[in-house]
mmCIF file of C-alpha atoms and ligand atoms in Angstrom:
data_model
loop_
_atom_site.group_PDB
_atom_site.id
_atom_site.type_symbol
_atom_site.label_atom_id
_atom_site.label_comp_id
_atom_site.label_asym_id
_atom_site.label_seq_id
_atom_site.Cartn_x
_atom_site.Cartn_y
_atom_site.Cartn_z
ATOM 1 C CA UNK A 1 21.620 14.651 17.720
ATOM 2 C CA UNK A 2 18.931 17.097 16.686
ATOM 3 C CA UNK A 3 15.187 16.341 16.796
ATOM 4 C CA UNK A 4 13.176 18.335 14.255
ATOM 5 C CA UNK A 5 9.435 18.316 13.676
ATOM 6 C CA UNK A 6 8.844 20.841 10.932
ATOM 7 C CA UNK A 7 9.817 20.114 7.240
ATOM 8 C CA UNK A 8 10.790 23.757 6.816
ATOM 9 C CA UNK A 9 13.164 23.618 9.836
ATOM 10 C CA UNK A 10 14.557 20.403 8.492
ATOM 11 C CA UNK A 11 15.113 21.976 5.028
ATOM 12 C CA UNK A 12 16.912 24.914 6.593
ATOM 13 C CA UNK A 13 19.113 22.687 8.660
ATOM 14 C CA UNK A 14 20.073 20.465 5.745
ATOM 15 C CA UNK A 15 20.738 23.506 3.469
ATOM 16 C CA UNK A 16 24.220 23.955 4.903
ATOM 17 C CA UNK A 17 25.114 20.199 4.187
ATOM 18 C CA UNK A 18 23.844 20.665 0.643
ATOM 19 C CA UNK A 19 25.741 23.869 0.002
ATOM 20 C CA UNK A 20 28.906 22.220 1.359
ATOM 21 C CA UNK A 21 28.311 19.260 -0.996
ATOM 22 C CA UNK A 22 27.946 16.949 2.005
ATOM 23 C CA UNK A 23 26.192 13.615 1.374
ATOM 24 C CA UNK A 24 22.904 13.034 3.084
ATOM 25 C CA UNK A 25 21.705 9.530 4.060
ATOM 26 C CA UNK A 26 18.146 8.764 5.026
ATOM 27 C CA UNK A 27 16.391 6.002 6.898
ATOM 28 C CA UNK A 28 12.608 6.188 6.947
ATOM 29 C CA UNK A 29 10.863 4.418 9.779
ATOM 30 C CA UNK A 30 7.558 4.149 11.617
ATOM 31 C CA UNK A 31 9.446 3.677 14.890
ATOM 32 C CA UNK A 32 9.489 0.625 17.075
ATOM 33 C CA UNK A 33 13.097 0.382 16.074
ATOM 34 C CA UNK A 34 15.034 -2.848 16.142
ATOM 35 C CA UNK A 35 18.417 -4.090 15.084
ATOM 36 C CA UNK A 36 17.462 -3.998 11.421
ATOM 37 C CA UNK A 37 16.766 -0.236 11.511
ATOM 38 C CA UNK A 38 19.965 0.340 13.447
ATOM 39 C CA UNK A 39 22.039 -1.544 10.889
ATOM 40 C CA UNK A 40 20.516 0.759 8.191
ATOM 41 C CA UNK A 41 21.586 3.835 10.126
ATOM 42 C CA UNK A 42 25.058 2.349 10.763
ATOM 43 C CA UNK A 43 25.525 1.827 7.018
ATOM 44 C CA UNK A 44 24.218 5.309 6.243
ATOM 45 C CA UNK A 45 26.727 6.703 8.713
ATOM 46 C CA UNK A 46 29.563 5.023 6.918
ATOM 47 C CA UNK A 47 28.505 6.115 3.443
ATOM 48 C CA UNK A 48 27.344 9.733 4.161
ATOM 49 C CA UNK A 49 28.252 12.912 6.010
ATOM 50 C CA UNK A 50 24.874 13.413 7.620
ATOM 51 C CA UNK A 51 22.263 10.700 8.497
ATOM 52 C CA UNK A 52 18.646 11.561 8.970
ATOM 53 C CA UNK A 53 16.154 9.150 10.454
ATOM 54 C CA UNK A 54 12.409 9.831 10.290
ATOM 55 C CA UNK A 55 9.799 8.355 12.652
ATOM 56 C CA UNK A 56 6.325 8.781 11.261
ATOM 57 C CA UNK A 57 3.506 6.249 11.586
ATOM 58 C CA UNK A 58 1.758 6.833 8.219
ATOM 59 C CA UNK A 59 -1.989 6.291 8.485
ATOM 60 C CA UNK A 60 -2.359 6.156 4.713
ATOM 61 C CA UNK A 61 -0.595 2.893 4.495
ATOM 62 C CA UNK A 62 -2.814 1.049 7.034
ATOM 63 C CA UNK A 63 -5.879 -0.558 5.519
ATOM 64 C CA UNK A 64 -6.851 -1.900 8.948
ATOM 65 C CA UNK A 65 -7.603 0.626 11.678
ATOM 66 C CA UNK A 66 -6.896 -2.081 14.402
ATOM 67 C CA UNK A 67 -3.412 -2.600 13.008
ATOM 68 C CA UNK A 68 -2.819 1.162 13.139
ATOM 69 C CA UNK A 69 -4.033 1.427 16.680
ATOM 70 C CA UNK A 70 -1.985 -1.643 17.839
ATOM 71 C CA UNK A 71 1.189 -0.545 15.996
ATOM 72 C CA UNK A 72 3.831 -0.221 18.764
ATOM 73 C CA UNK A 73 4.894 3.341 19.660
ATOM 74 C CA UNK A 74 7.864 3.074 22.121
ATOM 75 C CA UNK A 75 9.060 6.581 21.187
ATOM 76 C CA UNK A 76 11.394 7.051 24.325
ATOM 77 C CA UNK A 77 13.216 3.898 23.575
ATOM 78 C CA UNK A 78 13.452 4.746 19.931
ATOM 79 C CA UNK A 79 14.986 8.078 20.713
ATOM 80 C CA UNK A 80 17.557 6.392 23.049
ATOM 81 C CA UNK A 81 18.528 3.856 20.327
ATOM 82 C CA UNK A 82 18.901 6.597 17.718
ATOM 83 C CA UNK A 83 21.132 8.603 20.118
ATOM 84 C CA UNK A 84 23.264 5.583 20.916
ATOM 85 C CA UNK A 85 23.846 4.811 17.273
ATOM 86 C CA UNK A 86 24.815 8.458 16.611
ATOM 87 C CA UNK A 87 21.999 9.516 14.292
ATOM 88 C CA UNK A 88 22.549 13.182 13.250
ATOM 89 C CA UNK A 89 18.983 14.288 12.755
ATOM 90 C CA UNK A 90 15.765 12.731 13.851
ATOM 91 C CA UNK A 91 12.789 13.951 11.783
ATOM 92 C CA UNK A 92 9.654 13.526 13.872
ATOM 93 C CA UNK A 93 6.859 15.219 11.918
ATOM 94 C CA UNK A 94 3.220 15.018 12.902
ATOM 95 C CA UNK A 95 0.366 14.238 10.571
ATOM 96 C CA UNK A 96 -0.236 18.002 9.447
ATOM 97 C CA UNK A 97 3.467 18.387 8.771
ATOM 98 C CA UNK A 98 3.408 15.527 6.297
ATOM 99 C CA UNK A 99 -0.084 16.083 4.883
ATOM 100 C CA UNK A 100 -0.947 19.776 5.434
ATOM 101 C CA UNK A 101 -4.336 21.088 4.341
ATOM 102 C CA UNK A 102 -2.685 22.346 1.116
ATOM 103 C CA UNK A 103 -1.284 18.917 0.330
ATOM 104 C CA UNK A 104 -2.475 17.516 -3.024
ATOM 105 C CA UNK A 105 -1.900 13.855 -3.593
ATOM 106 C CA UNK A 106 0.320 13.299 -6.666
ATOM 107 C CA UNK A 107 -0.882 10.859 -9.270
ATOM 108 C CA UNK A 108 1.163 7.696 -8.794
ATOM 109 C CA UNK A 109 1.008 4.699 -11.006
ATOM 110 C CA UNK A 110 2.558 1.537 -9.575
ATOM 111 C CA UNK A 111 1.998 -0.496 -12.780
ATOM 112 C CA UNK A 112 0.404 -3.365 -10.864
ATOM 113 C CA UNK A 113 3.216 -3.780 -8.334
ATOM 114 C CA UNK A 114 0.581 -2.890 -5.757
ATOM 115 C CA UNK A 115 -1.922 -5.456 -6.935
ATOM 116 C CA UNK A 116 -0.036 -8.652 -6.086
ATOM 117 C CA UNK A 117 1.215 -10.423 -2.930
ATOM 118 C CA UNK A 118 1.088 -7.880 -0.037
ATOM 119 C CA UNK A 119 -0.884 -5.524 -2.290
ATOM 120 C CA UNK A 120 -3.648 -8.077 -2.770
ATOM 121 C CA UNK A 121 -3.951 -8.798 0.922
ATOM 122 C CA UNK A 122 -3.602 -5.011 1.943
ATOM 123 C CA UNK A 123 -5.407 -3.021 -0.740
ATOM 124 C CA UNK A 124 -4.172 0.607 -0.785
ATOM 125 C CA UNK A 125 -1.135 -0.174 1.376
ATOM 126 C CA UNK A 126 1.549 0.402 -1.307
ATOM 127 C CA UNK A 127 -0.230 3.598 -2.581
ATOM 128 C CA UNK A 128 0.066 4.885 1.021
ATOM 129 C CA UNK A 129 3.741 3.877 1.209
ATOM 130 C CA UNK A 130 4.469 5.518 -2.096
ATOM 131 C CA UNK A 131 2.792 8.786 -1.066
ATOM 132 C CA UNK A 132 4.616 9.000 2.282
ATOM 133 C CA UNK A 133 8.011 8.099 0.793
ATOM 134 C CA UNK A 134 7.620 10.590 -1.957
ATOM 135 C CA UNK A 135 6.715 13.224 0.721
ATOM 136 C CA UNK A 136 9.604 12.280 3.009
ATOM 137 C CA UNK A 137 12.088 12.323 0.087
ATOM 138 C CA UNK A 138 10.755 15.805 -0.801
ATOM 139 C CA UNK A 139 11.517 16.974 2.773
ATOM 140 C CA UNK A 140 14.931 15.342 3.171
ATOM 141 C CA UNK A 141 16.139 15.154 -0.421
ATOM 142 C CA UNK A 142 18.609 12.421 0.489
ATOM 143 C CA UNK A 143 21.565 11.309 -1.626
ATOM 144 C CA UNK A 144 20.949 7.698 -0.537
ATOM 145 C CA UNK A 145 17.948 6.190 1.227
ATOM 146 C CA UNK A 146 18.232 2.809 2.919
ATOM 147 C CA UNK A 147 15.556 0.171 3.151
ATOM 148 C CA UNK A 148 15.501 -3.441 4.251
ATOM 149 C CA UNK A 149 15.060 -6.371 1.975
ATOM 150 C CA UNK A 150 12.506 -7.866 4.425
ATOM 151 C CA UNK A 151 9.864 -5.618 2.805
ATOM 152 C CA UNK A 152 10.955 -6.550 -0.648
ATOM 153 C CA UNK A 153 7.891 -5.558 -2.485
ATOM 154 C CA UNK A 154 8.052 -2.085 -0.814
ATOM 155 C CA UNK A 155 11.575 -1.646 -2.159
ATOM 156 C CA UNK A 156 10.357 -2.162 -5.710
ATOM 157 C CA UNK A 157 7.539 0.377 -5.083
ATOM 158 C CA UNK A 158 10.065 2.965 -3.796
ATOM 159 C CA UNK A 159 12.353 2.349 -6.753
ATOM 160 C CA UNK A 160 9.411 2.946 -8.960
ATOM 161 C CA UNK A 161 8.500 6.309 -7.459
ATOM 162 C CA UNK A 162 12.119 7.404 -7.597
ATOM 163 C CA UNK A 163 12.018 6.567 -11.413
ATOM 164 C CA UNK A 164 8.558 8.088 -11.969
ATOM 165 C CA UNK A 165 9.298 11.420 -10.261
ATOM 166 C CA UNK A 166 12.891 11.607 -11.370
ATOM 167 C CA UNK A 167 14.039 11.802 -7.738
ATOM 168 C CA UNK A 168 17.835 12.045 -7.528
ATOM 169 C CA UNK A 169 18.115 9.531 -4.737
ATOM 170 C CA UNK A 170 19.772 6.236 -4.756
ATOM 171 C CA UNK A 171 17.741 3.432 -3.181
ATOM 172 C CA UNK A 172 20.019 1.003 -1.228
ATOM 173 C CA UNK A 173 18.303 -2.284 -0.347
ATOM 174 C CA UNK A 174 20.082 -3.871 2.689
ATOM 175 C CA UNK A 175 20.265 -7.495 3.808
ATOM 176 C CA UNK A 176 17.719 -8.750 6.260
ATOM 177 C CA UNK A 177 18.866 -8.700 9.842
ATOM 178 C CA UNK A 178 17.936 -11.761 11.795
ATOM 179 C CA UNK A 179 17.670 -12.860 15.455
ATOM 180 C CA UNK A 180 20.192 -15.492 16.363
ATOM 181 C CA UNK A 181 17.578 -18.223 15.664
ATOM 182 C CA UNK A 182 17.091 -16.849 12.038
ATOM 183 C CA UNK A 183 13.805 -14.951 12.617
ATOM 184 C CA UNK A 184 13.785 -11.783 10.451
ATOM 185 C CA UNK A 185 13.798 -8.739 12.651
ATOM 186 C CA UNK A 186 10.587 -6.772 12.548
ATOM 187 C CA UNK A 187 8.807 -4.181 14.694
ATOM 188 C CA UNK A 188 5.880 -6.674 14.962
ATOM 189 C CA UNK A 189 8.066 -9.329 16.639
ATOM 190 C CA UNK A 190 7.489 -7.792 20.051
ATOM 191 C CA UNK A 191 3.953 -8.973 19.805
ATOM 192 C CA UNK A 192 5.159 -12.579 20.071
ATOM 193 C CA UNK A 193 5.922 -13.987 23.488
ATOM 194 C CA UNK A 194 9.384 -15.319 24.179
ATOM 195 C CA UNK A 195 8.544 -18.904 23.398
ATOM 196 C CA UNK A 196 6.747 -18.033 20.101
ATOM 197 C CA UNK A 197 9.604 -15.751 19.057
ATOM 198 C CA UNK A 198 12.188 -18.483 19.749
ATOM 199 C CA UNK A 199 10.034 -21.049 17.881
ATOM 200 C CA UNK A 200 9.463 -18.764 14.909
ATOM 201 C CA UNK A 201 12.854 -19.937 13.530
ATOM 202 C CA UNK A 202 10.824 -22.496 11.576
ATOM 203 C CA UNK A 203 10.114 -19.812 8.959
ATOM 204 C CA UNK A 204 13.722 -19.194 7.989
ATOM 205 C CA UNK A 205 14.542 -22.781 8.351
ATOM 206 C CA UNK A 206 11.781 -23.606 5.865
ATOM 207 C CA UNK A 207 13.174 -21.023 3.358
ATOM 208 C CA UNK A 208 16.714 -22.504 3.669
ATOM 209 C CA UNK A 209 15.327 -26.016 3.047
ATOM 210 C CA UNK A 210 13.267 -24.623 0.098
ATOM 211 C CA UNK A 211 16.409 -23.244 -1.467
ATOM 212 C CA UNK A 212 17.897 -26.771 -1.323
ATOM 213 C CA UNK A 213 14.710 -28.491 -2.434
ATOM 214 C CA UNK A 214 14.397 -26.576 -5.665
ATOM 215 C CA UNK A 215 17.679 -28.021 -6.738
ATOM 216 C CA UNK A 216 16.109 -31.472 -6.918
ATOM 217 C CA UNK A 217 12.342 -30.984 -7.058
ATOM 218 C CA UNK A 218 10.092 -28.874 -9.317
ATOM 219 C CA UNK A 219 9.162 -25.489 -7.957
ATOM 220 C CA UNK A 220 5.658 -26.663 -7.520
ATOM 221 C CA UNK A 221 6.591 -29.722 -5.497
ATOM 222 C CA UNK A 222 9.158 -27.902 -3.427
ATOM 223 C CA UNK A 223 6.511 -25.263 -2.505
ATOM 224 C CA UNK A 224 3.945 -27.973 -1.618
ATOM 225 C CA UNK A 225 6.635 -29.585 0.671
ATOM 226 C CA UNK A 226 7.400 -26.192 2.279
ATOM 227 C CA UNK A 227 3.792 -25.389 2.841
ATOM 228 C CA UNK A 228 3.248 -28.684 4.611
ATOM 229 C CA UNK A 229 6.134 -27.939 6.864
ATOM 230 C CA UNK A 230 4.661 -24.592 7.784
ATOM 231 C CA UNK A 231 1.138 -25.961 8.343
ATOM 232 C CA UNK A 232 2.422 -28.453 10.810
ATOM 233 C CA UNK A 233 3.181 -25.634 13.229
ATOM 234 C CA UNK A 234 0.663 -24.535 15.764
ATOM 235 C CA UNK A 235 -0.790 -21.082 15.282
ATOM 236 C CA UNK A 236 0.178 -20.719 11.595
ATOM 237 C CA UNK A 237 -1.843 -19.485 8.686
ATOM 238 C CA UNK A 238 -0.071 -18.938 5.430
ATOM 239 C CA UNK A 239 -0.832 -15.718 3.574
ATOM 240 C CA UNK A 240 1.422 -16.654 0.738
ATOM 241 C CA UNK A 241 4.515 -18.664 0.014
ATOM 242 C CA UNK A 242 5.824 -18.251 -3.515
ATOM 243 C CA UNK A 243 8.936 -18.085 -5.740
ATOM 244 C CA UNK A 244 8.928 -15.094 -8.057
ATOM 245 C CA UNK A 245 11.065 -13.167 -10.497
ATOM 246 C CA UNK A 246 12.483 -10.411 -8.301
ATOM 247 C CA UNK A 247 11.862 -7.626 -10.856
ATOM 248 C CA UNK A 248 8.299 -8.417 -11.852
ATOM 249 C CA UNK A 249 7.013 -10.416 -8.867
ATOM 250 C CA UNK A 250 5.471 -12.905 -11.316
ATOM 251 C CA UNK A 251 5.687 -16.505 -10.252
ATOM 252 C CA UNK A 252 8.620 -18.423 -11.609
ATOM 253 C CA UNK A 253 7.964 -21.600 -13.581
ATOM 254 C CA UNK A 254 11.474 -22.850 -13.580
ATOM 255 C CA UNK A 255 14.789 -21.665 -12.216
ATOM 256 C CA UNK A 256 17.753 -20.474 -14.213
ATOM 257 C CA UNK A 257 20.879 -19.438 -12.287
ATOM 258 C CA UNK A 258 21.258 -19.605 -8.565
ATOM 259 C CA UNK A 259 20.025 -16.571 -6.602
ATOM 260 C CA UNK A 260 18.111 -15.093 -9.541
ATOM 261 C CA UNK A 261 14.663 -15.814 -8.112
ATOM 262 C CA UNK A 262 13.163 -14.808 -4.795
ATOM 263 C CA UNK A 263 11.093 -16.996 -2.407
ATOM 264 C CA UNK A 264 8.708 -14.830 -0.425
ATOM 265 C CA UNK A 265 6.666 -15.948 2.540
ATOM 266 C CA UNK A 266 4.159 -14.291 4.894
ATOM 267 C CA UNK A 267 2.756 -16.284 7.695
ATOM 268 C CA UNK A 268 0.248 -15.216 10.294
ATOM 269 C CA UNK A 269 1.738 -16.691 13.469
ATOM 270 C CA UNK A 270 -0.564 -16.450 16.517
ATOM 271 C CA UNK A 271 -2.094 -13.341 14.916
ATOM 272 C CA UNK A 272 1.245 -11.639 14.054
ATOM 273 C CA UNK A 273 2.071 -11.213 10.312
ATOM 274 C CA UNK A 274 5.691 -12.281 9.773
ATOM 275 C CA UNK A 275 7.360 -11.555 6.391
ATOM 276 C CA UNK A 276 10.543 -13.100 5.139
ATOM 277 C CA UNK A 277 12.317 -13.762 1.843
ATOM 278 C CA UNK A 278 15.472 -15.319 0.478
ATOM 279 C CA UNK A 279 17.106 -15.403 -2.950
ATOM 280 C CA UNK A 280 16.852 -18.822 -4.489
HETATM 281 O O1 LIG X 301 8.943 0.233 6.120
HETATM 282 C C1 LIG X 301 8.414 1.127 6.810
HETATM 283 O O2 LIG X 301 8.627 1.216 7.979
HETATM 284 C C2 LIG X 301 7.426 1.996 6.180
HETATM 285 O O3 LIG X 301 6.676 1.394 5.239
HETATM 286 C C3 LIG X 301 7.979 3.352 5.643
HETATM 287 C C4 LIG X 301 8.996 3.033 4.451
HETATM 288 C C5 LIG X 301 8.775 4.060 6.710
HETATM 289 C C6 LIG X 301 6.994 4.243 5.117
HETATM 290 O O4 LIG X 301 6.012 4.613 6.030
#
């Protein structure tokens, strides 16, 4: 495993793989790694010759300075996990490496993808994600980049920048990894205490029930029922719970075939934002 900080060193190192026509897989992270990230790396290792994982906490995607300050930074543990899973290259740039003084922000149009759901609640967030992912793709030039479905809206944003800038990278969206109780794995989960983390299974259980309920109720009634289930829980505030078209993110009025719509939920649970989604 090689740890590299400078984009130029990274480019030189990857040049050999490129010349030899070797496939490069990439997993972009902000650290605080969990099983979900590790599963992305495992998949990349199966499908590529070289796997690069970046750890960079991108200030441009935080619209709340408290959230940035409180973001977990267990770098020693992250490096240990990445070594254990057999990551080939860890890209660990600092702020100036990603945004040097000479850096000029590219014009990015997210065609409204950034103005709904997460984008409404976190203005500027997806613009920041788009900027950093574009920059990371420029550094790594991966053949395939792996992202988790938990951040579903983010995967649409990344596909949009790949299209907009003709980036020759395939975006692979990977299944959500869950704790045994069904809670979607997330770097933020470590802010829950053990009891809260165990109890947070109610979110996935609600989604599973919602999937059943839409077979017999209207979408509106099924969502009201699901919201009531969530609101019975102590410490819960709902940021949103909706059923959307997975391409446009517009609310669905009725369902067509099974698994062609997406239920998305974000709850604030004892101050920790938990995202989840499921095809309906
Ligand atoms: O999903 C994340 O961890 C981040 O949004 C990403 C894609 C690494 C960009 O900073």
